PDB file of C-alpha atoms in Angstrom:
ATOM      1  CA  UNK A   1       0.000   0.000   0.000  1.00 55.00           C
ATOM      2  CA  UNK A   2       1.171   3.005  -0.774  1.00 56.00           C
ATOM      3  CA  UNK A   3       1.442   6.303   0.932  1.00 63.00           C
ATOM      4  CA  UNK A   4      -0.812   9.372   0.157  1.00 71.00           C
ATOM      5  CA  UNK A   5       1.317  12.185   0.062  1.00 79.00           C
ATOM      6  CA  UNK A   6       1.005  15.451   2.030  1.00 81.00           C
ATOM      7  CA  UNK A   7      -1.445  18.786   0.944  1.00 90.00           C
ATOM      8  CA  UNK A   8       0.091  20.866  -0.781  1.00 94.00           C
ATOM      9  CA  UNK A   9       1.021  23.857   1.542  1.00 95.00           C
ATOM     10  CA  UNK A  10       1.190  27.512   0.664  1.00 96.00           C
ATOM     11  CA  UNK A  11       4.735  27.556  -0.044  1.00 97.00           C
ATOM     12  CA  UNK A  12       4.139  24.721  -2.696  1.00 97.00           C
ATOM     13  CA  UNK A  13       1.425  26.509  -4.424  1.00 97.00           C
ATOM     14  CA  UNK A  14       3.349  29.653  -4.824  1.00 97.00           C
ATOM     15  CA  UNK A  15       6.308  27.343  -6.399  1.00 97.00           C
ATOM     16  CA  UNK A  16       3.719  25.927  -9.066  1.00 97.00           C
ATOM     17  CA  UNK A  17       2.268  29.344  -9.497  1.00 97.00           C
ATOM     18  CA  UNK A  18       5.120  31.209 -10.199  1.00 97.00           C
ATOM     19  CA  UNK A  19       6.466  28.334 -12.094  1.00 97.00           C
ATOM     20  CA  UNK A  20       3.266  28.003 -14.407  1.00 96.00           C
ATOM     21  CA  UNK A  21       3.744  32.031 -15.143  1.00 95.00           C
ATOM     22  CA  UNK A  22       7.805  31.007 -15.789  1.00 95.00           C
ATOM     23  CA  UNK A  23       8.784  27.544 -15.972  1.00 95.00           C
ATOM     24  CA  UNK A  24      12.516  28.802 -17.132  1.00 95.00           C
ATOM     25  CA  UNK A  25      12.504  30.909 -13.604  1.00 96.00           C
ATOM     26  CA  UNK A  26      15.830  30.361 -11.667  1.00 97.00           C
ATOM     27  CA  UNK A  27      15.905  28.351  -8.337  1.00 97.00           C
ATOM     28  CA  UNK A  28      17.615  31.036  -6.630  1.00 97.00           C
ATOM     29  CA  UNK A  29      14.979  33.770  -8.358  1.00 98.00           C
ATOM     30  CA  UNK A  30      12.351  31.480  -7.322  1.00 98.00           C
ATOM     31  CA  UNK A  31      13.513  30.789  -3.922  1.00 98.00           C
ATOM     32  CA  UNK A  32      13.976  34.882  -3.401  1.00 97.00           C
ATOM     33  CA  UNK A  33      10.486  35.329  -4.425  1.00 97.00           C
ATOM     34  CA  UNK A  34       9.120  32.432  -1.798  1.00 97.00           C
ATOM     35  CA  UNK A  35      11.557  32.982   0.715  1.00 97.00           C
ATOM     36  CA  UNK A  36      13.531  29.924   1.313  1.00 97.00           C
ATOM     37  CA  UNK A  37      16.951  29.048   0.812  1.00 97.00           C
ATOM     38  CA  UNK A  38      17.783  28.023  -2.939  1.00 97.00           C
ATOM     39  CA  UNK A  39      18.521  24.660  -1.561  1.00 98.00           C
ATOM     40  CA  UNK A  40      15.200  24.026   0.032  1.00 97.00           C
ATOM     41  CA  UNK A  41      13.583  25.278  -2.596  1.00 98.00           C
ATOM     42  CA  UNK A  42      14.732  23.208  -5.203  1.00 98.00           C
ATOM     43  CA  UNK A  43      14.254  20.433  -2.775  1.00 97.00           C
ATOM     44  CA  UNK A  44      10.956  21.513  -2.786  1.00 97.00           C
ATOM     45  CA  UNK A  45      10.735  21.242  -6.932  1.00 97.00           C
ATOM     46  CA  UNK A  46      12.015  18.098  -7.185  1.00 97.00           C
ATOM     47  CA  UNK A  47       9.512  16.447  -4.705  1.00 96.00           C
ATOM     48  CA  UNK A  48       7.006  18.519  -6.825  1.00 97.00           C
ATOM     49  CA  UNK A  49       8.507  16.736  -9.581  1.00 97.00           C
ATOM     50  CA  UNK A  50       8.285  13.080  -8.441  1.00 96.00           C
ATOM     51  CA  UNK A  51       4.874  13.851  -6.747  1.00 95.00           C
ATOM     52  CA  UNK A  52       3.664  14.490 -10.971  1.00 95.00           C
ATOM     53  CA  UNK A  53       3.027  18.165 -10.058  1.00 95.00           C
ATOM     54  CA  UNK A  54       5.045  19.108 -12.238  1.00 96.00           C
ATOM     55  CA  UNK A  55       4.913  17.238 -15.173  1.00 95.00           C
ATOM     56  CA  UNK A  56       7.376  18.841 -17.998  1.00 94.00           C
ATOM     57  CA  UNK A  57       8.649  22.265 -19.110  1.00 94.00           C
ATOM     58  CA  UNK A  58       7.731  23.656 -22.278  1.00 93.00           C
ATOM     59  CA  UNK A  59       7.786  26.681 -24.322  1.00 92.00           C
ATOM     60  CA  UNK A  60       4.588  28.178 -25.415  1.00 92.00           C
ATOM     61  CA  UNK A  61       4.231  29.432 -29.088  1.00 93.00           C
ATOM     62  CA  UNK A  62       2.423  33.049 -29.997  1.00 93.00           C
ATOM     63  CA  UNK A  63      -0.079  31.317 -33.107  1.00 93.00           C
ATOM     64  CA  UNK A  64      -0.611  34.096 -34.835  1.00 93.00           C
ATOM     65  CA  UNK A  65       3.590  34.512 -35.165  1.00 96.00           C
ATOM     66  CA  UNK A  66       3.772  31.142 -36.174  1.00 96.00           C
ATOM     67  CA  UNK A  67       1.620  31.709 -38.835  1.00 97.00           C
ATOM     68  CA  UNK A  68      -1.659  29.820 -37.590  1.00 97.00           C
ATOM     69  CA  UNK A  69      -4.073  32.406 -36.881  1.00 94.00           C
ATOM     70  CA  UNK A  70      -7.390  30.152 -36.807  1.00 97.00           C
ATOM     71  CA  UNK A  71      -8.867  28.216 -34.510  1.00 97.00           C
ATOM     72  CA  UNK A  72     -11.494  25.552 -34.789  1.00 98.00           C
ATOM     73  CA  UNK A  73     -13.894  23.380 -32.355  1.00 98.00           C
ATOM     74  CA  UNK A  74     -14.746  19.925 -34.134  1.00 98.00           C
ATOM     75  CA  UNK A  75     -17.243  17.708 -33.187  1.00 98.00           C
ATOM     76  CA  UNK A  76     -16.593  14.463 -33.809  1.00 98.00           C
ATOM     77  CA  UNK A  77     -18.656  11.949 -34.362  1.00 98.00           C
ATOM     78  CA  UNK A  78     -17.669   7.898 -34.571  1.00 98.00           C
ATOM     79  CA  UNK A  79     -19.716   4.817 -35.904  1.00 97.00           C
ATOM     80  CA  UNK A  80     -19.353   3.305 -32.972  1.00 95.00           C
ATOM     81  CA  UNK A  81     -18.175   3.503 -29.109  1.00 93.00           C
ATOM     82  CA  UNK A  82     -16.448   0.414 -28.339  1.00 95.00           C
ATOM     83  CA  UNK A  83     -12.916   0.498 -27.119  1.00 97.00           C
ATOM     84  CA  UNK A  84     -11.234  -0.906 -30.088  1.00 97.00           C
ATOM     85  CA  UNK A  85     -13.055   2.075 -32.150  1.00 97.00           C
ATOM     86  CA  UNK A  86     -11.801   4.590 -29.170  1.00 98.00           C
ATOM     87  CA  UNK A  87      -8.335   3.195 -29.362  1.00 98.00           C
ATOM     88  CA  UNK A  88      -7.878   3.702 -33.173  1.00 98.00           C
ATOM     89  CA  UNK A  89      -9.415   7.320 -33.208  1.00 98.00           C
ATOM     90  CA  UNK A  90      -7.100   8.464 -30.518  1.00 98.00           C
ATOM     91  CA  UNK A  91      -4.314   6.649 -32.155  1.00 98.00           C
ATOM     92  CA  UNK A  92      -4.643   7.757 -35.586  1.00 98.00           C
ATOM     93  CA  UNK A  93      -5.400  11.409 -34.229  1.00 98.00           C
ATOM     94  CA  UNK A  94      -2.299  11.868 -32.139  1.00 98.00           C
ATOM     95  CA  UNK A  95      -0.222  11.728 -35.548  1.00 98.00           C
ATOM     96  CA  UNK A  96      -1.231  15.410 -36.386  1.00 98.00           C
ATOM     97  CA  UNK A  97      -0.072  18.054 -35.636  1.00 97.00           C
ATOM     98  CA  UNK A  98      -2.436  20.692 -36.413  1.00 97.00           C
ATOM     99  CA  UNK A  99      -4.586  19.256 -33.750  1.00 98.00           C
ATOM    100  CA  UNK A 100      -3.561  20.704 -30.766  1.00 97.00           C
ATOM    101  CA  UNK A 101      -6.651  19.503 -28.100  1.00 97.00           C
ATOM    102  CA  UNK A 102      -8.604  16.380 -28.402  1.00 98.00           C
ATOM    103  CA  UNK A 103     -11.057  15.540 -25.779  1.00 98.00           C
ATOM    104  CA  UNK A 104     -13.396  12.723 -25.272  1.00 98.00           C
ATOM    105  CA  UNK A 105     -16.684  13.712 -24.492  1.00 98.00           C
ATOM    106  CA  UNK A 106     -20.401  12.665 -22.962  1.00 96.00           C
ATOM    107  CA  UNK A 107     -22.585  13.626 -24.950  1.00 92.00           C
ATOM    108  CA  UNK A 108     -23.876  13.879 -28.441  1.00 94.00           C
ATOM    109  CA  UNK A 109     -20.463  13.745 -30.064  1.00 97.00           C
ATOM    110  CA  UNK A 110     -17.774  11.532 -28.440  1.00 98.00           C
ATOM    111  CA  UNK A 111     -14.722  13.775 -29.182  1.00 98.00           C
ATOM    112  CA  UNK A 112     -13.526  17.674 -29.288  1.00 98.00           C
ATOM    113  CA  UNK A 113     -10.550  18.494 -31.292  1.00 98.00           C
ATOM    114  CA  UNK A 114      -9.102  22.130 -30.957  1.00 98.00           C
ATOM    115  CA  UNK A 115      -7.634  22.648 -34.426  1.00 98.00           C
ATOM    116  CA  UNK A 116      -5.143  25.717 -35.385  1.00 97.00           C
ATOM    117  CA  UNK A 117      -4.776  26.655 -38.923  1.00 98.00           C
ATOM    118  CA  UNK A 118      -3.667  29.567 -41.080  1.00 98.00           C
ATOM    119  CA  UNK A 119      -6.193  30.069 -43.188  1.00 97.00           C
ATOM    120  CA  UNK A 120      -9.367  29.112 -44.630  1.00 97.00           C
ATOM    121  CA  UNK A 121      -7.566  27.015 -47.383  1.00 98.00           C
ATOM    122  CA  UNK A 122      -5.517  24.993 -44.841  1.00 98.00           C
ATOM    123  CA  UNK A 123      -8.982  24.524 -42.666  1.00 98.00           C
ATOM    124  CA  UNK A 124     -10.650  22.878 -45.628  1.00 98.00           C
ATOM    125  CA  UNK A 125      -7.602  20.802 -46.332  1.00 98.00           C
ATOM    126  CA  UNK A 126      -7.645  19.661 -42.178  1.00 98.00           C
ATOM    127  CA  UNK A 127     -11.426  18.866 -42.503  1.00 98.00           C
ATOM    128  CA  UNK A 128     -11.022  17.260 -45.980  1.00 97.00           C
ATOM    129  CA  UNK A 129      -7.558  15.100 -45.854  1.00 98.00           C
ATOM    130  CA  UNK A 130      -7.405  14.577 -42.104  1.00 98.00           C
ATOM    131  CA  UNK A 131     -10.615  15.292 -39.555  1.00 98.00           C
ATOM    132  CA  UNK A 132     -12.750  13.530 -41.984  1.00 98.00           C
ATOM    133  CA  UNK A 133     -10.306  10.554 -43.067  1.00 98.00           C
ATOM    134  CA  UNK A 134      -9.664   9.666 -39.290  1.00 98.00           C
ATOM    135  CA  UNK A 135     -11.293   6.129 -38.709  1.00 98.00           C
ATOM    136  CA  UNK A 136     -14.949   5.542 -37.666  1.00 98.00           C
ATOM    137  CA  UNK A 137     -15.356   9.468 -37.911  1.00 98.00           C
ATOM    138  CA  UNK A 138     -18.973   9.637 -39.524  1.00 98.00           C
ATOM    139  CA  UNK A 139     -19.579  13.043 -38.932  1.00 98.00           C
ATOM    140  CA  UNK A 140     -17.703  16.739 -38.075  1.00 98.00           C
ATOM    141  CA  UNK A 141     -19.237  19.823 -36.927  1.00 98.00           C
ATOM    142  CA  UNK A 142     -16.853  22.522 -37.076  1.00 98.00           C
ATOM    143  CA  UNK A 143     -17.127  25.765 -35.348  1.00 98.00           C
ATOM    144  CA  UNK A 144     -14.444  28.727 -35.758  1.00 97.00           C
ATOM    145  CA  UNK A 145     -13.452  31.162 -33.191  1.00 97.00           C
ATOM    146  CA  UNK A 146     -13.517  34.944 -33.684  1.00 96.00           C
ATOM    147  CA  UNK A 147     -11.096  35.385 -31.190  1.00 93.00           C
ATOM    148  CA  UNK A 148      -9.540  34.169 -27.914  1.00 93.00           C
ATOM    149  CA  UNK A 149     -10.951  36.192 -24.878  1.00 95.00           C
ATOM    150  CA  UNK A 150      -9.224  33.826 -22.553  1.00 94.00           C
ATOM    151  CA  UNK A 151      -6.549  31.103 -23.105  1.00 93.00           C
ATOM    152  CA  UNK A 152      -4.088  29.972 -20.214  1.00 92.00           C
ATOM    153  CA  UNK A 153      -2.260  26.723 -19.276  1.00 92.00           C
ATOM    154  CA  UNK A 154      -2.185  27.682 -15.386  1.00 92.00           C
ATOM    155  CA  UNK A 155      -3.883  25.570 -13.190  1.00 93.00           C
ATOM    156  CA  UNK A 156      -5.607  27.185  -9.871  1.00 94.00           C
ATOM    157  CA  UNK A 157      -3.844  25.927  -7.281  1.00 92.00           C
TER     158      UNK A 157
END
């Protein structure tokens, strides 16, 4: 049996807050701002770390920079529900790139895929040579965002 780790004290949640605003932050920038030594405080982010707090670093892209100013919502829509049917979708949907969400869903559609795209050309050519092609998919419902109001990766905490 295993044991449960601790809450999360306050301490913690301003290291994964600050972190989620900067994740390349330095320990001894981040330990300033929480006020603990560097070496507790990096103590601290490893433990974070192992605990799967923290589960990777990355670097978050502007869209419209790189060129993919659209978004799009799809609905999808499978023949059927089994597992084997789930397994390929999320398989065969994990290959592309330009889908950048997929969720599965209760409800009338069993998935939502967040799609960014650079125009309405490339749109059509997602819908056409990839949403559509993906297996079981029987039907899409696209709809396309006017703009962002809100879009973060932090987590309350």
């Amino acid at each position: 049996m295993t044991t449960p780790s601790p809450p999360l004290d306050e301490r913690d949640r301003a290291i994964l807050r600050l972190l989620q605003q900067d994740g390349r932050l330095a320990n001894m920038d981040l330990a300033l701002q929480i006020n603990l030594s560097p070496s507790a405080c990096l103590r601290r982010v490893k433990l974070l770390e192992e605990r799967g707090l923290i589960s990777r670093y990355v670097m978050l892209l502007d869209e419209k920079a790189a060129g993919l100013a659209g978004t799009a919502f799809v609905l999808v829509t499978l023949d059927q529900q089994g597992r084997a049917a789930l397994d390929a979708f999320e398989a065969a949907i994990q290959q592309h790139p330009e889908v950048t969400e997929c969720c599965l869903l209760a409800g009338a559609a069993d998935y939502m895929v967040r799609v960014a795209y650079a125009d309405s050309a490339d749109f059509e050519r997602i819908h056409t040579e990839i949403l559509t092609q993906l297996p079981g998919v029987v039907r899409v419902q696209s709809t396309l965002a006017l703009r962002t109001v809100k879009k973060t990766t932090a987590l309350p905490v």
